Tab-separated table of N, CA and C in Angstrom:
chain	number	residue	atom	x	y	z
A	1	UNK	N	104.592	91.426	125.755
A	1	UNK	CA	104.399	92.122	124.434
A	1	UNK	C	104.895	93.530	124.697
A	2	UNK	N	105.647	94.067	123.617
A	2	UNK	CA	106.196	95.387	123.747
A	2	UNK	C	105.419	96.318	122.699
A	3	UNK	N	105.481	97.518	122.894
A	3	UNK	CA	104.969	98.414	121.939
A	3	UNK	C	106.023	99.186	121.119
A	4	UNK	N	107.156	98.658	121.036
A	4	UNK	CA	108.287	99.303	120.264
A	4	UNK	C	107.772	99.572	118.831
A	5	UNK	N	107.953	100.796	118.403
A	5	UNK	CA	107.646	101.169	117.004
A	5	UNK	C	106.168	101.365	116.771
A	6	UNK	N	105.379	101.469	117.850
A	6	UNK	CA	103.941	101.591	117.671
A	6	UNK	C	103.462	102.913	118.187
A	7	UNK	N	102.574	103.657	117.498
A	7	UNK	CA	101.993	104.877	117.947
A	7	UNK	C	100.791	104.438	118.897
A	8	UNK	N	100.812	104.996	120.044
A	8	UNK	CA	99.823	104.681	121.058
A	8	UNK	C	98.717	105.741	121.280
A	9	UNK	N	98.585	106.604	120.193
A	9	UNK	CA	97.532	107.693	120.396
A	9	UNK	C	96.265	107.407	119.746
A	10	UNK	N	95.194	107.685	120.335
A	10	UNK	CA	93.847	107.582	119.876
A	10	UNK	C	92.863	108.129	120.827
A	11	UNK	N	91.696	108.592	120.220
A	11	UNK	CA	90.666	109.024	120.924
A	11	UNK	C	89.327	108.689	120.300
A	12	UNK	N	88.451	108.132	121.140
A	12	UNK	CA	87.070	107.800	120.591
A	12	UNK	C	86.090	108.325	121.710
A	13	UNK	N	84.928	108.909	121.237
A	13	UNK	CA	83.954	109.368	122.111
A	13	UNK	C	82.587	108.579	121.866
A	14	UNK	N	82.085	108.010	122.826
A	14	UNK	CA	80.902	107.273	122.673
A	14	UNK	C	79.679	108.168	123.274
A	15	UNK	N	78.490	107.900	122.577
A	15	UNK	CA	77.239	108.633	123.050
A	15	UNK	C	76.110	107.605	123.332
A	16	UNK	N	75.386	107.919	124.237
A	16	UNK	CA	74.223	107.048	124.578
A	16	UNK	C	73.227	106.888	123.518
A	17	UNK	N	72.973	107.900	122.810
A	17	UNK	CA	71.907	107.998	121.743
A	17	UNK	C	72.502	108.081	120.350
A	18	UNK	N	71.701	107.847	119.297
A	18	UNK	CA	72.042	108.053	118.006
A	18	UNK	C	72.383	109.518	117.757
A	19	UNK	N	73.115	109.765	116.645
A	19	UNK	CA	73.387	111.170	116.294
A	19	UNK	C	74.130	112.028	117.371
A	20	UNK	N	74.899	111.241	118.156
A	20	UNK	CA	75.854	112.003	119.105
A	20	UNK	C	75.048	112.685	120.132
A	21	UNK	N	73.959	112.225	120.580
A	21	UNK	CA	73.057	112.804	121.587
A	21	UNK	C	73.291	112.083	122.923
A	22	UNK	N	72.823	112.698	123.942
A	22	UNK	CA	72.857	112.065	125.246
A	22	UNK	C	74.176	112.177	125.918
A	23	UNK	N	74.320	111.410	126.978
A	23	UNK	CA	75.636	111.442	127.866
A	23	UNK	C	76.672	110.888	126.857
A	24	UNK	N	77.929	111.378	127.236
A	24	UNK	CA	79.063	110.779	126.375
A	24	UNK	C	80.168	110.282	127.313
A	25	UNK	N	81.033	109.508	126.737
A	25	UNK	CA	82.228	109.028	127.383
A	25	UNK	C	83.439	108.998	126.411
A	26	UNK	N	84.504	109.676	126.794
A	26	UNK	CA	85.701	109.826	126.007
A	26	UNK	C	86.691	108.755	126.450
A	27	UNK	N	87.236	108.044	125.468
A	27	UNK	CA	88.172	107.007	125.803
A	27	UNK	C	89.437	107.192	124.944
A	28	UNK	N	90.521	106.982	125.633
A	28	UNK	CA	91.893	107.236	124.903
A	28	UNK	C	92.754	105.931	125.033
A	29	UNK	N	92.139	104.844	125.476
A	29	UNK	CA	92.873	103.581	125.657
A	29	UNK	C	91.756	102.410	125.720
A	30	UNK	N	92.267	101.168	126.085
A	30	UNK	CA	91.310	100.047	126.154
A	30	UNK	C	90.278	100.354	127.251
A	31	UNK	N	89.136	99.817	127.014
A	31	UNK	CA	88.067	99.793	128.058
A	31	UNK	C	87.282	98.478	128.042
A	32	UNK	N	87.579	97.686	129.039
A	32	UNK	CA	87.021	96.287	129.099
A	32	UNK	C	85.466	96.282	129.340
A	33	UNK	N	84.986	97.323	130.061
A	33	UNK	CA	83.561	97.380	130.433
A	33	UNK	C	82.993	98.880	130.387
A	34	UNK	N	82.288	99.068	129.354
A	34	UNK	CA	81.775	100.460	129.129
A	34	UNK	C	80.509	100.657	129.984
A	35	UNK	N	79.906	99.683	130.506
A	35	UNK	CA	78.630	99.812	131.178
A	35	UNK	C	78.750	100.571	132.451
A	36	UNK	N	79.976	100.721	133.049
A	36	UNK	CA	80.240	101.504	134.180
A	36	UNK	C	80.138	102.969	133.851
A	37	UNK	N	80.367	103.351	132.598
A	37	UNK	CA	80.392	104.704	132.065
A	37	UNK	C	79.138	105.218	131.449
A	38	UNK	N	78.558	104.314	130.586
A	38	UNK	CA	77.268	104.628	129.925
A	38	UNK	C	76.321	103.389	129.948
A	39	UNK	N	75.067	103.690	130.106
A	39	UNK	CA	74.096	102.575	130.235
A	39	UNK	C	73.913	101.980	128.868
A	40	UNK	N	74.219	102.671	127.811
A	40	UNK	CA	74.112	102.101	126.430
A	40	UNK	C	74.966	103.025	125.500
A	41	UNK	N	75.173	102.516	124.269
A	41	UNK	CA	76.014	103.415	123.351
A	41	UNK	C	75.465	103.190	122.018
A	42	UNK	N	75.005	104.186	121.340
A	42	UNK	CA	74.450	104.027	120.055
A	42	UNK	C	75.077	104.736	118.893
A	43	UNK	N	76.001	105.624	119.220
A	43	UNK	CA	76.866	106.436	118.234
A	43	UNK	C	78.202	106.696	118.774
A	44	UNK	N	79.079	106.997	117.912
A	44	UNK	CA	80.442	107.304	118.364
A	44	UNK	C	81.214	108.162	117.330
A	45	UNK	N	82.249	108.818	117.809
A	45	UNK	CA	83.122	109.657	117.005
A	45	UNK	C	84.465	109.225	117.229
A	46	UNK	N	85.193	108.801	116.222
A	46	UNK	CA	86.621	108.565	116.388
A	46	UNK	C	87.430	109.782	115.863
A	47	UNK	N	88.021	110.451	116.847
A	47	UNK	CA	88.736	111.570	116.448
A	47	UNK	C	90.218	111.359	116.029
A	48	UNK	N	90.777	110.275	116.513
A	48	UNK	CA	92.118	109.851	116.072
A	48	UNK	C	92.285	108.373	116.456
A	49	UNK	N	93.146	107.720	115.636
A	49	UNK	CA	93.451	106.317	115.955
A	49	UNK	C	92.472	105.396	115.324
A	50	UNK	N	92.709	104.127	115.551
A	50	UNK	CA	91.752	103.062	115.183
A	50	UNK	C	91.342	102.257	116.360
A	51	UNK	N	90.272	101.712	116.405
A	51	UNK	CA	89.721	100.954	117.557
A	51	UNK	C	88.837	99.813	117.136
A	52	UNK	N	88.773	98.727	117.870
A	52	UNK	CA	87.935	97.605	117.717
A	52	UNK	C	86.868	97.985	118.772
A	53	UNK	N	85.537	97.766	118.475
A	53	UNK	CA	84.440	97.818	119.440
A	53	UNK	C	83.815	96.500	119.501
A	54	UNK	N	83.321	96.149	120.670
A	54	UNK	CA	82.717	94.851	120.874
A	54	UNK	C	81.389	94.892	121.503
A	55	UNK	N	80.469	94.041	121.255
A	55	UNK	CA	79.160	94.103	121.806
A	55	UNK	C	78.989	93.234	123.131
A	56	UNK	N	80.143	92.823	123.722
A	56	UNK	CA	80.135	92.185	124.957
A	56	UNK	C	81.333	92.779	125.751
A	57	UNK	N	81.302	92.764	127.063
A	57	UNK	CA	82.335	93.150	127.899
A	57	UNK	C	83.607	92.269	127.710
A	58	UNK	N	84.763	92.805	128.208
A	58	UNK	CA	85.974	92.008	128.076
A	58	UNK	C	86.399	91.609	126.762
A	59	UNK	N	86.125	92.447	125.713
A	59	UNK	CA	86.610	92.358	124.326
A	59	UNK	C	86.022	91.006	123.714
A	60	UNK	N	84.784	90.671	123.953
A	60	UNK	CA	84.148	89.466	123.522
A	60	UNK	C	82.977	89.731	122.591
A	61	UNK	N	82.597	88.826	121.882
A	61	UNK	CA	81.370	88.922	121.067
A	61	UNK	C	81.689	89.462	119.696
A	62	UNK	N	80.638	90.092	119.111
A	62	UNK	CA	80.811	90.675	117.719
A	62	UNK	C	81.617	91.854	117.807
A	63	UNK	N	82.495	91.990	116.829
A	63	UNK	CA	83.564	93.000	116.765
A	63	UNK	C	83.341	93.892	115.634
A	64	UNK	N	83.854	95.162	115.566
A	64	UNK	CA	83.792	96.060	114.458
A	64	UNK	C	84.949	96.954	114.557
A	65	UNK	N	85.598	97.069	113.397
A	65	UNK	CA	86.841	98.007	113.209
A	65	UNK	C	86.371	99.439	112.868
A	66	UNK	N	86.926	100.384	113.712
A	66	UNK	CA	86.508	101.763	113.445
A	66	UNK	C	87.766	102.783	113.367
A	67	UNK	N	87.768	103.331	112.306
A	67	UNK	CA	88.866	104.310	112.065
A	67	UNK	C	88.370	105.797	112.114
A	68	UNK	N	89.143	106.762	111.994
A	68	UNK	CA	88.721	108.206	112.112
A	68	UNK	C	87.468	108.422	111.316
A	69	UNK	N	86.485	108.942	111.926
A	69	UNK	CA	85.100	109.186	111.384
A	69	UNK	C	84.091	109.310	112.314
A	70	UNK	N	82.815	109.648	111.808
A	70	UNK	CA	81.616	109.721	112.708
A	70	UNK	C	80.721	108.582	112.327
A	71	UNK	N	80.128	108.042	113.431
A	71	UNK	CA	79.319	106.915	113.251
A	71	UNK	C	78.025	107.257	113.950
A	72	UNK	N	77.075	107.931	113.354
A	72	UNK	CA	75.925	108.493	114.075
A	72	UNK	C	74.892	107.445	114.428
A	73	UNK	N	74.982	106.294	113.776
A	73	UNK	CA	73.994	105.177	114.139
A	73	UNK	C	74.819	103.905	113.789
A	74	UNK	N	75.803	103.557	114.614
A	74	UNK	CA	76.746	102.477	114.258
A	74	UNK	C	75.978	101.190	114.171
A	75	UNK	N	74.910	101.046	114.969
A	75	UNK	CA	74.243	99.686	114.930
A	75	UNK	C	73.721	99.309	113.564
A	76	UNK	N	73.172	100.189	112.897
A	76	UNK	CA	72.588	99.949	111.558
A	76	UNK	C	73.805	99.918	110.548
A	77	UNK	N	74.792	100.763	110.674
A	77	UNK	CA	75.853	100.917	109.745
A	77	UNK	C	76.770	99.799	109.863
A	78	UNK	N	76.943	99.193	111.058
A	78	UNK	CA	77.893	98.045	111.251
A	78	UNK	C	77.307	96.689	111.347
A	79	UNK	N	75.959	96.694	111.295
A	79	UNK	CA	75.263	95.460	111.436
A	79	UNK	C	75.378	94.799	112.914
A	80	UNK	N	75.613	95.470	113.918
A	80	UNK	CA	75.716	95.011	115.272
A	80	UNK	C	74.353	95.024	115.851
A	81	UNK	N	73.994	94.005	116.648
A	81	UNK	CA	72.690	93.857	117.137
A	81	UNK	C	72.552	94.449	118.516
A	82	UNK	N	73.698	94.631	119.216
A	82	UNK	CA	73.681	95.140	120.541
A	82	UNK	C	74.469	96.364	120.766
A	83	UNK	N	74.463	97.051	121.863
A	83	UNK	CA	75.220	98.218	122.152
A	83	UNK	C	76.823	97.813	122.279
A	84	UNK	N	77.629	98.859	122.150
A	84	UNK	CA	79.044	98.587	122.405
A	84	UNK	C	79.299	98.464	123.913
A	85	UNK	N	79.938	97.416	124.289
A	85	UNK	CA	80.256	97.197	125.688
A	85	UNK	C	81.675	97.263	126.099
A	86	UNK	N	82.599	97.169	125.064
A	86	UNK	CA	83.970	97.294	125.343
A	86	UNK	C	84.675	97.829	124.113
A	87	UNK	N	85.931	98.346	124.249
A	87	UNK	CA	86.644	98.850	123.079
A	87	UNK	C	88.147	98.667	123.315
A	88	UNK	N	88.883	98.467	122.245
A	88	UNK	CA	90.283	98.234	122.406
A	88	UNK	C	91.029	99.168	121.279
A	89	UNK	N	91.824	99.943	121.732
A	89	UNK	CA	92.657	100.751	120.713
A	89	UNK	C	93.659	99.901	120.005
A	90	UNK	N	93.739	100.115	118.739
A	90	UNK	CA	94.758	99.426	117.870
A	90	UNK	C	95.928	100.220	117.734
A	91	UNK	N	97.086	99.869	118.225
A	91	UNK	CA	98.335	100.626	118.041
A	91	UNK	C	98.716	100.605	116.600
A	92	UNK	N	99.325	101.671	116.043
A	92	UNK	CA	99.893	101.706	114.717
A	92	UNK	C	101.052	100.863	114.728
A	93	UNK	N	101.198	99.999	113.659
A	93	UNK	CA	102.374	99.101	113.575
A	93	UNK	C	103.204	99.460	112.349
A	94	UNK	N	104.447	99.636	112.607
A	94	UNK	CA	105.451	99.960	111.463
A	94	UNK	C	106.351	98.716	111.444
A	95	UNK	N	106.439	98.153	110.243
A	95	UNK	CA	107.307	97.076	110.071
A	95	UNK	C	106.608	95.986	109.289
A	96	UNK	N	107.135	94.788	109.295
A	96	UNK	CA	106.613	93.673	108.488
A	96	UNK	C	105.287	93.099	109.210
A	97	UNK	N	104.620	92.303	108.495
A	97	UNK	CA	103.363	91.670	108.956
A	97	UNK	C	103.674	90.165	108.788
A	98	UNK	N	103.459	89.312	109.871
A	98	UNK	CA	103.582	87.857	109.691
A	98	UNK	C	102.568	87.165	110.573
A	99	UNK	N	101.849	86.224	110.008
A	99	UNK	CA	100.978	85.450	110.780
A	99	UNK	C	100.893	83.981	110.172
A	100	UNK	N	100.945	83.030	110.970
A	100	UNK	CA	100.806	81.643	110.677
A	100	UNK	C	99.434	81.156	111.006
A	101	UNK	N	98.674	80.664	109.902
A	101	UNK	CA	97.351	80.180	110.124
A	101	UNK	C	97.293	78.704	110.036
A	102	UNK	N	96.392	78.105	110.935
A	102	UNK	CA	96.339	76.667	110.975
A	102	UNK	C	94.764	76.273	110.682
A	103	UNK	N	94.675	75.191	109.995
A	103	UNK	CA	93.404	74.626	109.692
A	103	UNK	C	92.530	74.166	110.877
A	104	UNK	N	93.167	73.627	111.928
A	104	UNK	CA	92.554	73.048	113.047
A	104	UNK	C	92.942	73.818	114.312
A	105	UNK	N	92.177	73.589	115.408
A	105	UNK	CA	92.426	74.114	116.684
A	105	UNK	C	93.840	73.685	117.179
A	106	UNK	N	94.400	74.302	118.130
A	106	UNK	CA	95.652	74.023	118.824
A	106	UNK	C	96.751	73.793	117.769
A	107	UNK	N	96.712	74.679	116.705
A	107	UNK	CA	97.860	74.600	115.737
A	107	UNK	C	97.997	73.282	114.987
A	108	UNK	N	96.843	72.683	114.681
A	108	UNK	CA	96.824	71.468	113.974
A	108	UNK	C	96.427	71.630	112.554
A	109	UNK	N	96.589	70.487	111.799
A	109	UNK	CA	96.305	70.427	110.404
A	109	UNK	C	97.253	71.237	109.624
A	110	UNK	N	96.739	71.494	108.390
A	110	UNK	CA	97.514	72.275	107.395
A	110	UNK	C	97.842	73.637	107.933
A	111	UNK	N	99.096	74.179	107.592
A	111	UNK	CA	99.478	75.516	108.075
A	111	UNK	C	100.053	76.272	106.977
A	112	UNK	N	100.008	77.654	107.038
A	112	UNK	CA	100.623	78.518	106.058
A	112	UNK	C	101.049	79.759	106.679
A	113	UNK	N	102.279	80.355	106.331
A	113	UNK	CA	102.570	81.627	106.864
A	113	UNK	C	102.256	82.695	105.890
A	114	UNK	N	101.623	83.791	106.326
A	114	UNK	CA	101.216	84.834	105.610
A	114	UNK	C	101.978	86.170	105.919
A	115	UNK	N	102.207	86.954	104.872
A	115	UNK	CA	102.837	88.297	105.096
A	115	UNK	C	101.957	89.383	104.366
A	116	UNK	N	100.984	88.897	103.569
A	116	UNK	CA	100.053	89.780	102.827
A	116	UNK	C	98.676	89.389	103.104
A	117	UNK	N	97.673	90.285	102.788
A	117	UNK	CA	96.265	89.949	102.804
A	117	UNK	C	95.969	88.736	102.042
A	118	UNK	N	94.969	88.094	102.490
A	118	UNK	CA	94.473	86.908	101.753
A	118	UNK	C	92.929	87.022	101.672
A	119	UNK	N	92.501	87.120	100.468
A	119	UNK	CA	90.905	87.324	100.275
A	119	UNK	C	90.188	86.085	100.250
A	120	UNK	N	90.832	84.874	100.229
A	120	UNK	CA	90.183	83.563	100.252
A	120	UNK	C	91.138	82.460	100.686
A	121	UNK	N	91.119	81.917	101.706
A	121	UNK	CA	92.084	80.897	102.232
A	121	UNK	C	91.765	79.544	101.374
A	122	UNK	N	90.595	79.337	101.005
A	122	UNK	CA	90.297	78.091	100.236
A	122	UNK	C	90.937	78.211	98.831
A	123	UNK	N	90.771	79.304	98.143
A	123	UNK	CA	91.384	79.465	96.884
A	123	UNK	C	92.907	79.467	96.919
A	124	UNK	N	93.521	80.204	97.835
A	124	UNK	CA	94.910	80.368	97.907
A	124	UNK	C	95.675	79.182	98.558
A	125	UNK	N	95.116	78.706	99.651
A	125	UNK	CA	95.857	77.664	100.274
A	125	UNK	C	95.237	76.246	100.340
A	126	UNK	N	93.919	76.135	99.742
A	126	UNK	CA	93.161	74.946	99.711
A	126	UNK	C	92.841	74.500	101.087
A	127	UNK	N	92.582	75.439	101.982
A	127	UNK	CA	92.254	75.125	103.384
A	127	UNK	C	90.722	75.387	103.491
A	128	UNK	N	89.933	74.464	104.137
A	128	UNK	CA	88.530	74.605	104.227
A	128	UNK	C	88.260	75.637	105.302
A	129	UNK	N	89.119	76.011	106.273
A	129	UNK	CA	88.887	76.952	107.321
A	129	UNK	C	90.121	77.177	107.992
A	130	UNK	N	90.061	78.180	108.927
A	130	UNK	CA	91.181	78.540	109.800
A	130	UNK	C	90.694	78.602	111.189
A	131	UNK	N	91.157	77.678	112.114
A	131	UNK	CA	90.625	77.647	113.462
A	131	UNK	C	91.620	78.016	114.543
A	132	UNK	N	92.990	78.254	114.135
A	132	UNK	CA	93.977	78.748	115.099
A	132	UNK	C	95.015	79.536	114.369
A	133	UNK	N	95.752	80.340	115.025
A	133	UNK	CA	96.836	81.057	114.411
A	133	UNK	C	97.862	81.615	115.307
A	134	UNK	N	98.932	81.996	114.843
A	134	UNK	CA	100.060	82.650	115.625
A	134	UNK	C	100.394	83.940	114.859
A	135	UNK	N	100.048	85.126	115.473
A	135	UNK	CA	100.451	86.392	114.927
A	135	UNK	C	101.747	86.782	115.328
A	136	UNK	N	102.839	86.765	114.580
A	136	UNK	CA	104.149	87.152	114.938
A	136	UNK	C	104.436	88.662	114.859
A	137	UNK	N	103.936	89.276	113.782
A	137	UNK	CA	104.228	90.665	113.642
A	137	UNK	C	102.920	91.308	113.068
A	138	UNK	N	102.677	92.520	113.513
A	138	UNK	CA	101.537	93.306	113.013
A	138	UNK	C	100.171	92.983	113.651
A	139	UNK	N	99.244	93.615	113.199
A	139	UNK	CA	97.797	93.622	113.697
A	139	UNK	C	97.010	93.222	112.418
A	140	UNK	N	96.075	92.332	112.631
A	140	UNK	CA	95.256	91.743	111.528
A	140	UNK	C	93.856	91.640	111.848
A	141	UNK	N	92.900	91.666	110.781
A	141	UNK	CA	91.542	91.395	110.915
A	141	UNK	C	91.273	90.101	110.197
A	142	UNK	N	90.538	89.164	110.895
A	142	UNK	CA	89.992	88.003	110.196
A	142	UNK	C	88.643	87.994	109.929
A	143	UNK	N	88.169	87.596	108.792
A	143	UNK	CA	86.720	87.558	108.414
A	143	UNK	C	86.159	86.197	108.160
A	144	UNK	N	84.919	86.075	108.456
A	144	UNK	CA	84.208	84.740	108.372
A	144	UNK	C	83.963	84.370	106.925
A	145	UNK	N	83.934	85.259	106.054
A	145	UNK	CA	83.695	84.966	104.612
A	145	UNK	C	84.861	85.378	103.658
A	146	UNK	N	85.003	84.764	102.505
A	146	UNK	CA	85.980	85.339	101.617
A	146	UNK	C	85.719	86.795	101.253
A	147	UNK	N	86.702	87.459	100.673
A	147	UNK	CA	86.557	88.863	100.205
A	147	UNK	C	86.331	89.733	101.385
A	148	UNK	N	86.838	89.500	102.617
A	148	UNK	CA	86.791	90.409	103.769
A	148	UNK	C	85.387	90.785	104.111
A	149	UNK	N	84.527	89.817	104.158
A	149	UNK	CA	83.115	90.060	104.490
A	149	UNK	C	82.652	89.280	105.663
A	150	UNK	N	81.487	89.757	106.225
A	150	UNK	CA	80.982	89.014	107.421
A	150	UNK	C	81.594	89.387	108.747
A	151	UNK	N	81.389	88.598	109.764
A	151	UNK	CA	81.969	88.927	111.091
A	151	UNK	C	83.411	88.947	111.043
A	152	UNK	N	83.978	89.750	111.931
A	152	UNK	CA	85.509	89.940	111.884
A	152	UNK	C	85.971	89.717	113.252
A	153	UNK	N	87.280	89.511	113.468
A	153	UNK	CA	87.943	89.403	114.602
A	153	UNK	C	89.275	89.926	114.518
A	154	UNK	N	89.720	90.799	115.604
A	154	UNK	CA	90.913	91.466	115.674
A	154	UNK	C	91.969	90.636	116.188
A	155	UNK	N	93.101	90.577	115.553
A	155	UNK	CA	94.266	89.656	116.086
A	155	UNK	C	95.511	90.558	116.304
A	156	UNK	N	95.962	90.576	117.423
A	156	UNK	CA	97.257	91.230	117.759
A	156	UNK	C	98.326	90.194	117.968
A	157	UNK	N	99.594	90.621	118.055
A	157	UNK	CA	100.581	89.557	118.257
A	157	UNK	C	100.374	88.628	119.457
A	158	UNK	N	100.452	87.352	119.144
A	158	UNK	CA	100.139	86.307	120.125
A	158	UNK	C	99.708	84.990	119.598
A	159	UNK	N	99.638	84.046	120.398
A	159	UNK	CA	99.047	82.692	119.900
A	159	UNK	C	97.597	82.616	120.223
A	160	UNK	N	96.842	82.028	119.309
A	160	UNK	CA	95.449	81.884	119.412
A	160	UNK	C	95.145	80.437	119.134
A	161	UNK	N	95.055	79.577	120.118
A	161	UNK	CA	94.880	78.105	119.927
A	161	UNK	C	93.426	77.779	119.638
A	162	UNK	N	92.462	78.620	120.092
A	162	UNK	CA	91.113	78.254	119.879
A	162	UNK	C	90.295	79.544	119.884
A	163	UNK	N	89.623	79.719	118.824
A	163	UNK	CA	88.901	81.016	118.640
A	163	UNK	C	87.596	80.965	119.562
A	164	UNK	N	87.229	79.802	119.976
A	164	UNK	CA	86.068	79.744	120.891
A	164	UNK	C	86.360	80.447	122.228
A	165	UNK	N	87.574	80.441	122.652
A	165	UNK	CA	87.970	81.070	123.885
A	165	UNK	C	87.903	82.548	123.871
A	166	UNK	N	87.713	83.138	122.644
A	166	UNK	CA	87.641	84.430	122.455
A	166	UNK	C	86.145	84.902	122.149
A	167	UNK	N	85.154	83.977	122.516
A	167	UNK	CA	83.850	84.219	122.289
A	167	UNK	C	83.289	84.041	120.887
A	168	UNK	N	83.992	83.339	120.021
A	168	UNK	CA	83.715	83.133	118.696
A	168	UNK	C	83.288	81.694	118.391
A	169	UNK	N	82.390	81.121	119.298
A	169	UNK	CA	82.091	79.708	119.033
A	169	UNK	C	81.533	79.374	117.672
A	170	UNK	N	81.962	78.295	117.077
A	170	UNK	CA	81.597	77.889	115.871
A	170	UNK	C	82.009	78.678	114.685
A	171	UNK	N	82.937	79.660	114.922
A	171	UNK	CA	83.327	80.678	113.931
A	171	UNK	C	84.386	80.082	113.114
A	172	UNK	N	84.421	80.191	111.794
A	172	UNK	CA	85.560	79.964	111.025
A	172	UNK	C	85.895	81.112	110.199
A	173	UNK	N	87.152	81.182	109.822
A	173	UNK	CA	87.616	82.431	109.163
A	173	UNK	C	88.169	82.108	107.789
A	174	UNK	N	87.714	82.774	106.827
A	174	UNK	CA	88.052	82.559	105.345
A	174	UNK	C	88.831	83.546	104.648
A	175	UNK	N	89.016	84.772	105.367
A	175	UNK	CA	89.893	85.741	104.796
A	175	UNK	C	90.508	86.598	105.851
A	176	UNK	N	91.762	87.163	105.499
A	176	UNK	CA	92.473	87.849	106.540
A	176	UNK	C	93.058	89.158	105.998
A	177	UNK	N	93.106	90.201	106.646
A	177	UNK	CA	93.648	91.503	106.129
A	177	UNK	C	94.525	92.185	107.221
A	178	UNK	N	95.652	92.703	106.784
A	178	UNK	CA	96.561	93.426	107.703
A	178	UNK	C	95.919	94.802	107.947
A	179	UNK	N	96.004	95.237	109.199
A	179	UNK	CA	95.525	96.648	109.582
A	179	UNK	C	96.777	97.603	109.214
A	180	UNK	N	96.642	98.123	108.071
A	180	UNK	CA	97.698	99.081	107.594
A	180	UNK	C	97.178	100.512	107.550
A	181	UNK	N	95.978	100.696	107.973
A	181	UNK	CA	95.397	102.054	107.971
A	181	UNK	C	96.266	102.996	108.778
A	182	UNK	N	96.442	104.161	108.383
A	182	UNK	CA	97.076	105.106	109.176
A	182	UNK	C	96.163	105.593	110.350
A	183	UNK	N	96.398	105.001	111.394
A	183	UNK	CA	95.600	105.258	112.643
A	183	UNK	C	96.108	106.426	113.329
A	184	UNK	N	96.153	107.524	112.688
A	184	UNK	CA	96.479	108.873	113.431
A	184	UNK	C	95.311	109.660	113.840
């Protein structure tokens, strides 16, 4: 995977306590295990860029999209039950967005290619669920409920044969959105 045409700048600072208190850890790229830097993380400040934060190490578990701003008590604001354990910087994408979604695992069942946001796969494509996908261009967020609600999962270019391999067992996705935020 190349980063051609992508802005790779970003900075997020994590704090052990709510309201930006306690020890802090500054991150400017991906971090697969925050526990070696902080024993817990309950607030953060995104100074530039966009990030996905995860409640398990190695980019697994519940995910939350964070863009420039202050998150003084992210656990209550984001509905996460556990501390941030890993984070991934989302590069800015310039160009088209393309993703092919599949109703079943391993690219099975009904499929549709998307280039725009979809607020409800059932209404638009008559698909009961989406269990695998191939992201050809751009970066996307997939949501468990229509109208971009519920748990989310970050998808960067690549093939995703089974969402359970990403720590999302039993998860089905009903809406998808392109990450078009200016992540500066």
